[in-house]
PDB file of C-alpha atoms in Angstrom:
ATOM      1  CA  UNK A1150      18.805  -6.015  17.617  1.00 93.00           C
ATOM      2  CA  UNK A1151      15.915  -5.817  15.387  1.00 96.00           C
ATOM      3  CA  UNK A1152      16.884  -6.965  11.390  1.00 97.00           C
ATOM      4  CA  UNK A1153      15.169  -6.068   8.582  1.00 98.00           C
ATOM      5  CA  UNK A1154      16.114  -7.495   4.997  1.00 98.00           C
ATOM      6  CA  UNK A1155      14.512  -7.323   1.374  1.00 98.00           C
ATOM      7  CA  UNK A1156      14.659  -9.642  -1.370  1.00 98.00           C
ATOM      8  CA  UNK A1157      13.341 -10.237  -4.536  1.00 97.00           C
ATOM      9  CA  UNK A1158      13.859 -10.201  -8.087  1.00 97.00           C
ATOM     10  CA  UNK A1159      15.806  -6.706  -9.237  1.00 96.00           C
ATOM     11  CA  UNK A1160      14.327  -6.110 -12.709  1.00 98.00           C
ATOM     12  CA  UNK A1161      10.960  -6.812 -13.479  1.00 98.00           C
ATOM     13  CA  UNK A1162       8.944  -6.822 -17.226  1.00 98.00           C
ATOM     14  CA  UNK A1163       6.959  -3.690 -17.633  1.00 97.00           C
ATOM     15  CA  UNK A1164       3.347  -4.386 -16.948  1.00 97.00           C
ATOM     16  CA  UNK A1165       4.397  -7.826 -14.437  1.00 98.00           C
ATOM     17  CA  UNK A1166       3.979  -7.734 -10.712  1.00 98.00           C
ATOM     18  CA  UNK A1167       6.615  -6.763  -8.872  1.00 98.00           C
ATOM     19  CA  UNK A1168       7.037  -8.994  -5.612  1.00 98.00           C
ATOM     20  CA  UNK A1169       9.122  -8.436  -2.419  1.00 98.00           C
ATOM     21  CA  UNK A1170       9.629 -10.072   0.677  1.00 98.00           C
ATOM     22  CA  UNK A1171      11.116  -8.447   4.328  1.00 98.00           C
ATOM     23  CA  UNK A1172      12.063 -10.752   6.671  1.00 98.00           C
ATOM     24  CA  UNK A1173      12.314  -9.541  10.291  1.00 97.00           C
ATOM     25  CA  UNK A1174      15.234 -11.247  12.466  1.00 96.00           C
ATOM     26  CA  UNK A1175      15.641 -10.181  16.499  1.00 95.00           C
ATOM     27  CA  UNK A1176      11.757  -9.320  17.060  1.00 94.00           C
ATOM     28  CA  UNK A1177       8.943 -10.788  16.291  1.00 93.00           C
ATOM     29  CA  UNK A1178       6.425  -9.458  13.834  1.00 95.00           C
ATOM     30  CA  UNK A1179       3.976 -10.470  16.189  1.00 93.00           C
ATOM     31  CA  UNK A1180       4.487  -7.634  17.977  1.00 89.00           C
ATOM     32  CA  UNK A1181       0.909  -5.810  18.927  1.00 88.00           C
ATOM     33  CA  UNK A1182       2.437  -2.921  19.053  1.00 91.00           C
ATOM     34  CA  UNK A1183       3.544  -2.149  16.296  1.00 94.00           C
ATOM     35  CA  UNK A1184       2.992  -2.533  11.968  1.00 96.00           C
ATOM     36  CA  UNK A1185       4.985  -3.396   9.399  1.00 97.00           C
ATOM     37  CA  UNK A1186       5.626  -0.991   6.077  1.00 97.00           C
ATOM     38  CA  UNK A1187       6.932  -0.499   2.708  1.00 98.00           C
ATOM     39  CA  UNK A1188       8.073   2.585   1.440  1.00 98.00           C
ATOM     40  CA  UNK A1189       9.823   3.373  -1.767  1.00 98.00           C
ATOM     41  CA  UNK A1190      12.273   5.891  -3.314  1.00 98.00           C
ATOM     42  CA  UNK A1191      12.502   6.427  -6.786  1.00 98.00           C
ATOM     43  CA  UNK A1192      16.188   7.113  -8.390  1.00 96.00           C
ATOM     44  CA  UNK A1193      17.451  10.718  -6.479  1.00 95.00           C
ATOM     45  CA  UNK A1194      13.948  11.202  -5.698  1.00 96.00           C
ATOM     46  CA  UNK A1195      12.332  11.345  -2.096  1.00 97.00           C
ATOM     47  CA  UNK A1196      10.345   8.740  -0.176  1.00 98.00           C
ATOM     48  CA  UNK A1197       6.938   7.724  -0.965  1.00 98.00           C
ATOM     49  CA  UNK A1198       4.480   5.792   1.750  1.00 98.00           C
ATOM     50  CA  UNK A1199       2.969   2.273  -0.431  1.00 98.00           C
ATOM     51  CA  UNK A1200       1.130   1.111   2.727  1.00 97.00           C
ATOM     52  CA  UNK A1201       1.075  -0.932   6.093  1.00 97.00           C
ATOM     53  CA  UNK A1202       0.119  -4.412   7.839  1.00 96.00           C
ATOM     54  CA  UNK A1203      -0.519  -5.388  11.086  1.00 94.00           C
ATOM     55  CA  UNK A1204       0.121  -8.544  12.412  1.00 92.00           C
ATOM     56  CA  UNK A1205      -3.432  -9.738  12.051  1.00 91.00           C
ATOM     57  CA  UNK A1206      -3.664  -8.997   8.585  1.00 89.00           C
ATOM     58  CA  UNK A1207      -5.300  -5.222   8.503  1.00 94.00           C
ATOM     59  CA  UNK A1208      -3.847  -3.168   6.227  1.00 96.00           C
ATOM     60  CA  UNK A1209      -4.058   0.372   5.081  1.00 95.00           C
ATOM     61  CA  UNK A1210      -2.661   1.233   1.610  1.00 97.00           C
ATOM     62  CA  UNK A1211      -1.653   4.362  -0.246  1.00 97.00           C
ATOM     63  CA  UNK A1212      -4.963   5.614  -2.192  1.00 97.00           C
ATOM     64  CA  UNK A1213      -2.277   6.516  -4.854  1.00 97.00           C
ATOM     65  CA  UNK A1214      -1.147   3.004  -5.394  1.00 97.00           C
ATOM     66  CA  UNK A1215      -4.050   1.065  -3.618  1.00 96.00           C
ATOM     67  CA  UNK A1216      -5.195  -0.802  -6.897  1.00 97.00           C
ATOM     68  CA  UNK A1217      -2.545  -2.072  -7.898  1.00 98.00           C
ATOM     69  CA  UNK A1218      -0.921  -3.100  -4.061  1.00 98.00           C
ATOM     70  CA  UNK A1219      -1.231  -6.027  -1.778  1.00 98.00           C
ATOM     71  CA  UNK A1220       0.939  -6.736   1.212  1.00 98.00           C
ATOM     72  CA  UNK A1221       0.607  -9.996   3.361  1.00 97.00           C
ATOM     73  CA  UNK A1222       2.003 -10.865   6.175  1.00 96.00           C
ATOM     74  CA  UNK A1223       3.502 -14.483   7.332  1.00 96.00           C
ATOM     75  CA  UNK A1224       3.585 -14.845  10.904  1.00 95.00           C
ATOM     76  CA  UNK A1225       5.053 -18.556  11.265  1.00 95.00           C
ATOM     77  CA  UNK A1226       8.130 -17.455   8.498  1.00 96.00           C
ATOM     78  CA  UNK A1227       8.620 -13.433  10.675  1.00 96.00           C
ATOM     79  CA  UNK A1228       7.576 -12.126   7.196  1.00 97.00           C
ATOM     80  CA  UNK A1229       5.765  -9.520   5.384  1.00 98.00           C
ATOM     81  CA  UNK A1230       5.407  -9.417   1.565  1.00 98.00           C
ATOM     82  CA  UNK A1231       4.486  -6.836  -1.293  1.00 98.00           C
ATOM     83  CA  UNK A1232       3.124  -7.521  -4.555  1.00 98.00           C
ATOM     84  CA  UNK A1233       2.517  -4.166  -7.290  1.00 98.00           C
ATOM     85  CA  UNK A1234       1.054  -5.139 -10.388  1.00 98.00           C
ATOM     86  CA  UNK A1235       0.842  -3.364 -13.594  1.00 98.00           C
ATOM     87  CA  UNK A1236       4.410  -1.836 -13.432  1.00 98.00           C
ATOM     88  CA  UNK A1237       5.751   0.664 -15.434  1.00 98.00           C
ATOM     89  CA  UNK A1238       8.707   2.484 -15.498  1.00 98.00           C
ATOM     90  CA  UNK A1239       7.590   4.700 -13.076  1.00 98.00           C
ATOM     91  CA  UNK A1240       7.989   2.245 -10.747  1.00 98.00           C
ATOM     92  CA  UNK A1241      11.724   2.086 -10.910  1.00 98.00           C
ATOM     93  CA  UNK A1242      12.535   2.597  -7.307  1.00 98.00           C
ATOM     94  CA  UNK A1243      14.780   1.588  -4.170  1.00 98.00           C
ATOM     95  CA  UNK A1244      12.185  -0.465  -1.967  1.00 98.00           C
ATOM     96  CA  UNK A1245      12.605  -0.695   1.866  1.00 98.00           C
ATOM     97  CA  UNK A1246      10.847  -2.393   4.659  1.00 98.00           C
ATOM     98  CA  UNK A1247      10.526  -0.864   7.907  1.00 98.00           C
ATOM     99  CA  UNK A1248       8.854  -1.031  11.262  1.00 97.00           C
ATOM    100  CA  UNK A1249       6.560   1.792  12.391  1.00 96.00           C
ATOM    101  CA  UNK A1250       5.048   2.705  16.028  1.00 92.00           C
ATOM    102  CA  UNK A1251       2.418   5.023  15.905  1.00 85.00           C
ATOM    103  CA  UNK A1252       3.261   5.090  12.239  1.00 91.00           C
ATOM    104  CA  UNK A1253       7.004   6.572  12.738  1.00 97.00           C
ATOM    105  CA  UNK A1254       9.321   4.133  10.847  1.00 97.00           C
ATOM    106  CA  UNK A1255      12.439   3.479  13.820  1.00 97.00           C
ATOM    107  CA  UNK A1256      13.415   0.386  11.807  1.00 97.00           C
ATOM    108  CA  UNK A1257      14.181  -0.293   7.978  1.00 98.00           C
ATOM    109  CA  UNK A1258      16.289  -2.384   6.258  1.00 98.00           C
ATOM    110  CA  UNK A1259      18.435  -2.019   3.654  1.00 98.00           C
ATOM    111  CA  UNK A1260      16.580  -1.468   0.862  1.00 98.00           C
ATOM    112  CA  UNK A1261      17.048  -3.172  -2.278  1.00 98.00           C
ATOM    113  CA  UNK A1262      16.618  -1.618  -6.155  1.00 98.00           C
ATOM    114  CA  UNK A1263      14.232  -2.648  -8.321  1.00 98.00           C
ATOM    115  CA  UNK A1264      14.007  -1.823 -11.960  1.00 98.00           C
ATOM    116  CA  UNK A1265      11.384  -2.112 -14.651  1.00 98.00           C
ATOM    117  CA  UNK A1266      12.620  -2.743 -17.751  1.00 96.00           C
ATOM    118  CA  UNK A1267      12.153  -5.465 -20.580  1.00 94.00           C
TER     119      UNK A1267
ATOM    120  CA  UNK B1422      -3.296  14.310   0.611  1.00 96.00           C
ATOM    121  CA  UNK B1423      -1.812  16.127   2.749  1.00 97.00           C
ATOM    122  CA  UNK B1424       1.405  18.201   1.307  1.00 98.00           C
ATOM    123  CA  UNK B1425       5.041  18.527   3.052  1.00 98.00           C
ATOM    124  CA  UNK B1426       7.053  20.984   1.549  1.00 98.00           C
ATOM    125  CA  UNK B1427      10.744  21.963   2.715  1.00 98.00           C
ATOM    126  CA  UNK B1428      12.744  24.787   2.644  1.00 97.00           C
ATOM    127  CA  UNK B1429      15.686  24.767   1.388  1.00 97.00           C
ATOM    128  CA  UNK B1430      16.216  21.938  -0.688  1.00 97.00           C
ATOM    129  CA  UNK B1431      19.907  22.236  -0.731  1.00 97.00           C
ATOM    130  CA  UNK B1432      21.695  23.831   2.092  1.00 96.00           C
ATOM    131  CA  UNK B1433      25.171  24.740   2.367  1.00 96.00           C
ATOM    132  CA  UNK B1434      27.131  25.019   5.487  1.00 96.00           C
ATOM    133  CA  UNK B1435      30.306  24.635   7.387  1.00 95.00           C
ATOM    134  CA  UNK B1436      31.115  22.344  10.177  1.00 96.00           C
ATOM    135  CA  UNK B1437      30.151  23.973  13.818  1.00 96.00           C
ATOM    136  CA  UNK B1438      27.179  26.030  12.164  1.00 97.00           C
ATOM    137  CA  UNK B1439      23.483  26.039  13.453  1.00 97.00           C
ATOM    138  CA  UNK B1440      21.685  24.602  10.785  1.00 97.00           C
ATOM    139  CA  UNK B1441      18.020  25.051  10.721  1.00 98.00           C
ATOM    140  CA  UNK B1442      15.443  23.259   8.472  1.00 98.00           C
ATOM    141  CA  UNK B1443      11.890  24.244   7.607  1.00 98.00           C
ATOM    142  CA  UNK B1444       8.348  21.773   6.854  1.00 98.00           C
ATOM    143  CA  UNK B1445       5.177  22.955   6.232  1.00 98.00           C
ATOM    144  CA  UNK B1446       2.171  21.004   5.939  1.00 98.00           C
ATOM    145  CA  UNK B1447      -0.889  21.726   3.729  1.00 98.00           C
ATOM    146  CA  UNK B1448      -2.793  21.961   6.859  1.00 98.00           C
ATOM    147  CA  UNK B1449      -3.011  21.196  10.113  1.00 98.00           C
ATOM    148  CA  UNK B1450      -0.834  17.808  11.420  1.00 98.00           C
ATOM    149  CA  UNK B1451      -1.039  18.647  14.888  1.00 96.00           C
ATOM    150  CA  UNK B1452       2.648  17.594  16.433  1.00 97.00           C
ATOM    151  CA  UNK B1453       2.627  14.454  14.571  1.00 98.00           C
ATOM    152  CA  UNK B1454       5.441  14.756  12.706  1.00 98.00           C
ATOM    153  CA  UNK B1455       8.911  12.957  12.648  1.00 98.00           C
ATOM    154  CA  UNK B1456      12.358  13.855  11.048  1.00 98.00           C
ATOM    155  CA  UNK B1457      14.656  11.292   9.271  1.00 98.00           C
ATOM    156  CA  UNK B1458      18.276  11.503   8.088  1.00 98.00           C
ATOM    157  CA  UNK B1459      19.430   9.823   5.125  1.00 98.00           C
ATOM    158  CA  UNK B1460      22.927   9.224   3.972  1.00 97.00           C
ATOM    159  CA  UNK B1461      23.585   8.858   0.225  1.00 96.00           C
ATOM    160  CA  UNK B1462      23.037   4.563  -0.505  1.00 95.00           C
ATOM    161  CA  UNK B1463      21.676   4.042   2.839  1.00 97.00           C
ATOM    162  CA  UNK B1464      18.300   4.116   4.499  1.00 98.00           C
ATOM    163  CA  UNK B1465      16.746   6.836   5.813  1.00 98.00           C
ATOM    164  CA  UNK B1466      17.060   7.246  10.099  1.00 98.00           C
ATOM    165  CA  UNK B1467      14.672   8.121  12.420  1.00 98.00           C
ATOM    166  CA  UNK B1468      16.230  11.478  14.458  1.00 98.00           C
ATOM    167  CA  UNK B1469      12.907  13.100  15.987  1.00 98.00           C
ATOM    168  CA  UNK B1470       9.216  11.996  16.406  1.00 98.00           C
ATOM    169  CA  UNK B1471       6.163  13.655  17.726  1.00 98.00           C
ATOM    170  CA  UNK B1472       7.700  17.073  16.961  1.00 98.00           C
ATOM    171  CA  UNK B1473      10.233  17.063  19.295  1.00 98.00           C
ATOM    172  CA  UNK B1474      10.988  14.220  20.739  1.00 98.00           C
ATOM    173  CA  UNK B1475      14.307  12.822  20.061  1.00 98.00           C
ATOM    174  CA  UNK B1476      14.341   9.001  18.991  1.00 97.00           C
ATOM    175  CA  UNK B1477      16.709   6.996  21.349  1.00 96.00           C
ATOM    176  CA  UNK B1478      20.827   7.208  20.607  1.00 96.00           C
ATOM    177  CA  UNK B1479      20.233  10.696  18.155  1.00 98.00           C
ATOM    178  CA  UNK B1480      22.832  13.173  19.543  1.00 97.00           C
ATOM    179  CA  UNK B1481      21.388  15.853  21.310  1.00 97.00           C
ATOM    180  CA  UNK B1482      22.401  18.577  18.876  1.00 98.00           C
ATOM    181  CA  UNK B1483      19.442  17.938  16.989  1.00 98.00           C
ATOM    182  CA  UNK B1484      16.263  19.315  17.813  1.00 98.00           C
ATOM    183  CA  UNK B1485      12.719  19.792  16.478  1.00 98.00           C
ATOM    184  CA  UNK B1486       9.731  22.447  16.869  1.00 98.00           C
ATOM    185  CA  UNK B1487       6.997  23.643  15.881  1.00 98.00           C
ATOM    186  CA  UNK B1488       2.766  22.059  15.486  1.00 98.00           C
ATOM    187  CA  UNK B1489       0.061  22.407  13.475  1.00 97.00           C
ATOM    188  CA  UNK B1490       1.347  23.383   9.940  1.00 98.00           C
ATOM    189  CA  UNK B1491       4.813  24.751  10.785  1.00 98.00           C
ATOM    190  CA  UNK B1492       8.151  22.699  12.044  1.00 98.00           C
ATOM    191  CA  UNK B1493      11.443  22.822  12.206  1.00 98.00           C
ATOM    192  CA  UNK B1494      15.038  20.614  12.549  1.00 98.00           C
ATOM    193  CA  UNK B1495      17.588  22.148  13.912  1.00 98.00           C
ATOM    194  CA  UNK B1496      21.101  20.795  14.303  1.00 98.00           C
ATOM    195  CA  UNK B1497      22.743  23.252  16.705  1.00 97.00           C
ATOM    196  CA  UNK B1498      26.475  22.319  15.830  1.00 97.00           C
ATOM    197  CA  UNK B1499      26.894  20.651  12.782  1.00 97.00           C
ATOM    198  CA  UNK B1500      29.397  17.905  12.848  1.00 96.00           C
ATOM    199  CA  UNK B1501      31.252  15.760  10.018  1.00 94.00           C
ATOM    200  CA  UNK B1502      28.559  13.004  10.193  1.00 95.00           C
ATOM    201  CA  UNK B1503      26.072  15.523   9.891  1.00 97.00           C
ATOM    202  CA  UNK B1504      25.893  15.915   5.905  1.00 94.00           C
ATOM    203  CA  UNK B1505      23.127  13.931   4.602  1.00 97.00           C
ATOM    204  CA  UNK B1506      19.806  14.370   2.948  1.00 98.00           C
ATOM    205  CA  UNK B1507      17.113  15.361   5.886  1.00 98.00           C
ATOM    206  CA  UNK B1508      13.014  14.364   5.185  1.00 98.00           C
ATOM    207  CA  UNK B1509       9.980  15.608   7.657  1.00 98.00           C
ATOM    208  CA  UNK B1510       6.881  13.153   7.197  1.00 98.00           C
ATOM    209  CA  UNK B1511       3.547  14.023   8.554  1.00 98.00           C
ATOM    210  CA  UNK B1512       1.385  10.977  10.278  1.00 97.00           C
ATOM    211  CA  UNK B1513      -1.699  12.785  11.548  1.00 97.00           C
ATOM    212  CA  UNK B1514      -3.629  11.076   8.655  1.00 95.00           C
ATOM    213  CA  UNK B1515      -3.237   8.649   6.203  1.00 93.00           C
ATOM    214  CA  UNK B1516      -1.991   8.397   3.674  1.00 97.00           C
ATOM    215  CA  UNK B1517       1.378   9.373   5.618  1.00 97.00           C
ATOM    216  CA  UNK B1518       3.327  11.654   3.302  1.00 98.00           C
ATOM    217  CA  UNK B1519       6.696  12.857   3.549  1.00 98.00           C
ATOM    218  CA  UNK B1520       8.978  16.687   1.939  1.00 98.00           C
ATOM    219  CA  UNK B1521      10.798  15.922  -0.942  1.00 98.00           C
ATOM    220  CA  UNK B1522      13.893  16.487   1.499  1.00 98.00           C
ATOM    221  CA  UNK B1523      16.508  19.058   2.198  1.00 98.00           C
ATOM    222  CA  UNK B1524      20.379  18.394   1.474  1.00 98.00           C
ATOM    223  CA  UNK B1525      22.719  19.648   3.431  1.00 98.00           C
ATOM    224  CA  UNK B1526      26.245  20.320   2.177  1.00 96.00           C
ATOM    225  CA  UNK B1527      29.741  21.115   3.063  1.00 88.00           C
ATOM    226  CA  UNK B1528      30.369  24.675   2.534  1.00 87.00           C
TER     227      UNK B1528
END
């Protein structure tokens, strides 16, 4: 069964980068068919697309947030990372990992709250 | 962008009611849309894909329509596990955007 799991620091300084890392357990992110995403969710708020990778490193970014986003992908660790730099509070958000085919997301993980505050 | 917008946001209803939920897109996403269910602390679920396909293990009492600009979820019989916060996203072209979600209540 395919395992996805966030982790990184939960409260970051206002104007830092924020940095998370999913690591996928049961599959490998290898896969050709299919690329890896982050999405967030902002406190009782709905879900917001930050962008994709595939396993060979393309990647295809919300215009939205595209300046200020990089994700990178590890194939020898079966990760994928996200860096966001320049946060405000408006960043404040629950961030999940997930799998996508043909850009559906069938797997995420648990998410895990980040908050930026000083 | 391209805009999702449902209808209702909040929906109240009893068990063993047809519940039906509405997305429309700011134009045209062909039948590439999906449905997800999300329980309150939990991530969202994938239920339907492609319009109206139903994503492996999803009871069969849900069901999606619809293409182009108009869609909808229904849940023909809704059950105790049902309640949850339901979001449509569109992925005919980047970047993929999702409704702000509907809620659906016990009556």
């Amino acid at each position: 069964q395919l395992q996805l799991q966030e982790s990184g620091p939960g409260l970051v300084n206002p104007s830092e980068t924020l940095s998370l890392t999913c690591t996928v357990s049961g599959g490998s992110i290898s896969s050709s068919d299919h690329f890896w995403g982050w999405i967030r969710q902002p406190p009782g708020k709905g879900l917001e697309w930050i962008g994709s990778i595939y396993y060979s490193g393309n990647t295809y970014y919300n215009p939205s947030l595209k300046s200020r986003v990089t994700i990178s992908v590890d194939t020898s660790k079966n990760q994928f990372s996200l860096k966001l730099s320049s946060v405000t509070a408006a960043d404040t958000a629950v961030y999940y990992c997930a799998r996508s085919l043909a850009a559906v997301f069938d797997y995420w993980g648990q998410g895990t709250l980040v908050t930026v505050s000083s | 962008d391209i805009q999702m917008t449902q209808s209702p946001s909040t929906l109240s209803a009893s068990l063993g009611d047809r519940v039906t939920i509405t997305c429309r897109a700011s134009q045209s996403v062909s039948n590439w849309l999906a449905w997800y269910q999300q329980k309150r602390g939990k991530a969202p679920k994938l239920l339907i894909y492609q319009a109206s396909s139903l994503e492996s293990g999803v009871p069969s009492r849900f069901s999606g329509s619809g293409s182009g600009t108009g869609f909808t979820l229904t849940i023909s019989s809704l059950q105790p596990d049902d309640f949850a916060t339901y979001y449509c996203q569109q992925y005919n072209s980047y970047p993929w955007t999702f409704g702000q979600g509907t809620k659906v209540e016990i009556k």
